[in-house]
CSV table of C-alpha atoms in Angstrom, one decimal:
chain,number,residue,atom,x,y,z
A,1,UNK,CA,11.0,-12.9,-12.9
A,2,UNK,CA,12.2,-9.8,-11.1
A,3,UNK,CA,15.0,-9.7,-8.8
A,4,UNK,CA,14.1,-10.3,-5.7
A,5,UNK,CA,14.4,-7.7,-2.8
A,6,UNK,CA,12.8,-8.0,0.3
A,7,UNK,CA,10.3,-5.6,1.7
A,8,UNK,CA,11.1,-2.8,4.3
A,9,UNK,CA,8.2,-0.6,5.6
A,10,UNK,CA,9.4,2.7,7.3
A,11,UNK,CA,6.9,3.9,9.6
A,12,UNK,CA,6.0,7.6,10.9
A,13,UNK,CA,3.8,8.8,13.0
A,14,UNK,CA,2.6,12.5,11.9
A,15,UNK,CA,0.0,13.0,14.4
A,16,UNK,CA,-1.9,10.7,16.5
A,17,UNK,CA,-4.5,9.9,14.3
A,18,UNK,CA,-2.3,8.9,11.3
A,19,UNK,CA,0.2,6.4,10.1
A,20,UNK,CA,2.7,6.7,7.1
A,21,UNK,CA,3.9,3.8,6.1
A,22,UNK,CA,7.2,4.0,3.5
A,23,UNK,CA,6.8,0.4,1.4
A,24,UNK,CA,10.1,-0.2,-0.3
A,25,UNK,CA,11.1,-3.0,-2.2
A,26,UNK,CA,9.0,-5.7,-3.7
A,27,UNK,CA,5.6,-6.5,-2.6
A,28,UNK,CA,5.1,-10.3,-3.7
A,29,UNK,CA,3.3,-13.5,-2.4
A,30,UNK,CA,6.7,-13.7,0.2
A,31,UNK,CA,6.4,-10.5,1.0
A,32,UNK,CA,3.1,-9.3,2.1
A,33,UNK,CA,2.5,-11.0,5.2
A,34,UNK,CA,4.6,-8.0,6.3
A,35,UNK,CA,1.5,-5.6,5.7
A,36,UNK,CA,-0.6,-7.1,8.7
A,37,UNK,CA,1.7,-4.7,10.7
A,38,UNK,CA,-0.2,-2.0,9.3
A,39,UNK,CA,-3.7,-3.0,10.4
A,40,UNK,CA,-5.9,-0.5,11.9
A,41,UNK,CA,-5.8,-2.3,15.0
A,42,UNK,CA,-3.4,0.4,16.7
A,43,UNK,CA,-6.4,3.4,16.7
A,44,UNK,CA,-5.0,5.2,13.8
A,45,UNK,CA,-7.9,6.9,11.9
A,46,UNK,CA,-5.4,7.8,8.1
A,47,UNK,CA,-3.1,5.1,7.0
A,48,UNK,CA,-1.3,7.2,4.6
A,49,UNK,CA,0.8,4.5,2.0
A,50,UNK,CA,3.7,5.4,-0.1
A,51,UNK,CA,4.3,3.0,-3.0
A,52,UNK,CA,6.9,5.2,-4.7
A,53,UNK,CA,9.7,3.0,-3.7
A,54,UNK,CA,8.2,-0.6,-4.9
A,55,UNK,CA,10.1,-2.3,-7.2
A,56,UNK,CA,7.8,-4.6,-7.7
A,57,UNK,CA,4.0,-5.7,-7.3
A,58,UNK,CA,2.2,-9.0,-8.1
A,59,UNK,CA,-1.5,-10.0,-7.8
A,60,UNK,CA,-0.6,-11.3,-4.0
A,61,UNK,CA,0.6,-7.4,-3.5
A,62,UNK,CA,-2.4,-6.1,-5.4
A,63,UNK,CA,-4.5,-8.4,-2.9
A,64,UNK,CA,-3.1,-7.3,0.0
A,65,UNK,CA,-3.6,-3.6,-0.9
A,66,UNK,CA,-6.9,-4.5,-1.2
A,67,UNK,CA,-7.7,-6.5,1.8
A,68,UNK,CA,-5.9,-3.9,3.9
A,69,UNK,CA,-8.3,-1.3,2.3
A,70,UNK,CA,-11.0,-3.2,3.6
A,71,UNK,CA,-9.9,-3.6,7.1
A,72,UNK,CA,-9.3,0.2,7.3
A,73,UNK,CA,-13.3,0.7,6.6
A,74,UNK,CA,-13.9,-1.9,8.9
A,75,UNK,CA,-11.9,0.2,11.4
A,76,UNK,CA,-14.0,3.7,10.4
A,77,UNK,CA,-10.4,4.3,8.7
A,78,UNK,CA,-9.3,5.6,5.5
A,79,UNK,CA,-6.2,4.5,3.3
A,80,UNK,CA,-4.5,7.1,1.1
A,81,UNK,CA,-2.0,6.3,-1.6
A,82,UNK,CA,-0.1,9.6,-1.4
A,83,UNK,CA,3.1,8.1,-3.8
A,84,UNK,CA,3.9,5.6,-6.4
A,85,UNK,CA,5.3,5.2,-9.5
A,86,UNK,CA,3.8,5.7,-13.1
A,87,UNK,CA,4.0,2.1,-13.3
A,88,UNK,CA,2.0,1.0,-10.6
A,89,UNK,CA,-0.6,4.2,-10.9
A,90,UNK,CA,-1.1,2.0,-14.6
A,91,UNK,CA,-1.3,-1.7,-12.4
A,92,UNK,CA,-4.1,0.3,-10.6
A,93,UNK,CA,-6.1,2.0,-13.2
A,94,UNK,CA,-5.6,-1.2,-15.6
A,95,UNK,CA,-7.5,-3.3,-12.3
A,96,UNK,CA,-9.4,-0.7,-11.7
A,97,UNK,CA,-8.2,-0.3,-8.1
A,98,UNK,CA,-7.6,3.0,-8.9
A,99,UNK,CA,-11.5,3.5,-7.9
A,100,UNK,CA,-11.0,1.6,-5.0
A,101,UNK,CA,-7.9,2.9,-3.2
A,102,UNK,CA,-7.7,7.3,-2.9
A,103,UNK,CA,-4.6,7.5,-5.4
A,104,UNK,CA,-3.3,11.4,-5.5
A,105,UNK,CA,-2.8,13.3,-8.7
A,106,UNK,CA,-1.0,12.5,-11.3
């Protein structure tokens, strides 16, 4: 069981069009309720995501990546990963959501 830390989201604003969001922490079935804050609803058209600084993901975090995805599309949005850790980039490809979400470079 990891230790638990709570999840912060630090938001930017680059241009009008896109949103950053900064997720630190874990991102865990008490956790990712916290993600509905980054729903396309607000007429950004690039939600730009930044996993480096997750301690932790579980299938409730995987889920939520995904259902976020999905309400991006349904938005005429798009969701870039732009960061995250070696460990999670494996979580991804191992689930194949690496096919799913725009994950950069290694």
């Amino acid at each position: 069981m990891p230790d638990e830390r709570p999840l912060h989201i630090e938001i930017a604003t680059p241009d009008p069009t896109t949103v950053r969001a900064v997720l630190k922490g874990d991102l865990a079935y008490d956790t990712v309720a916290q993600l509905a804050a980054l729903a396309p609803a607000t007429g950004y058209r690039l939600l730009e995501l930044d996993l480096s600084e997750l301690s932790f993901v579980d299938s409730s975090g995987l889920a939520a990546l995904i259902r976020l995805h999905q309400q991006a599309e349904l938005a005429d949005a798009a969701l870039r990963v732009v960061a995250l850790t070696p460990h999670l980039r494996g979580m991804l490809r191992i689930t194949a959501l690496d096919r799913l979400l725009a994950l950069p470079p290694p």
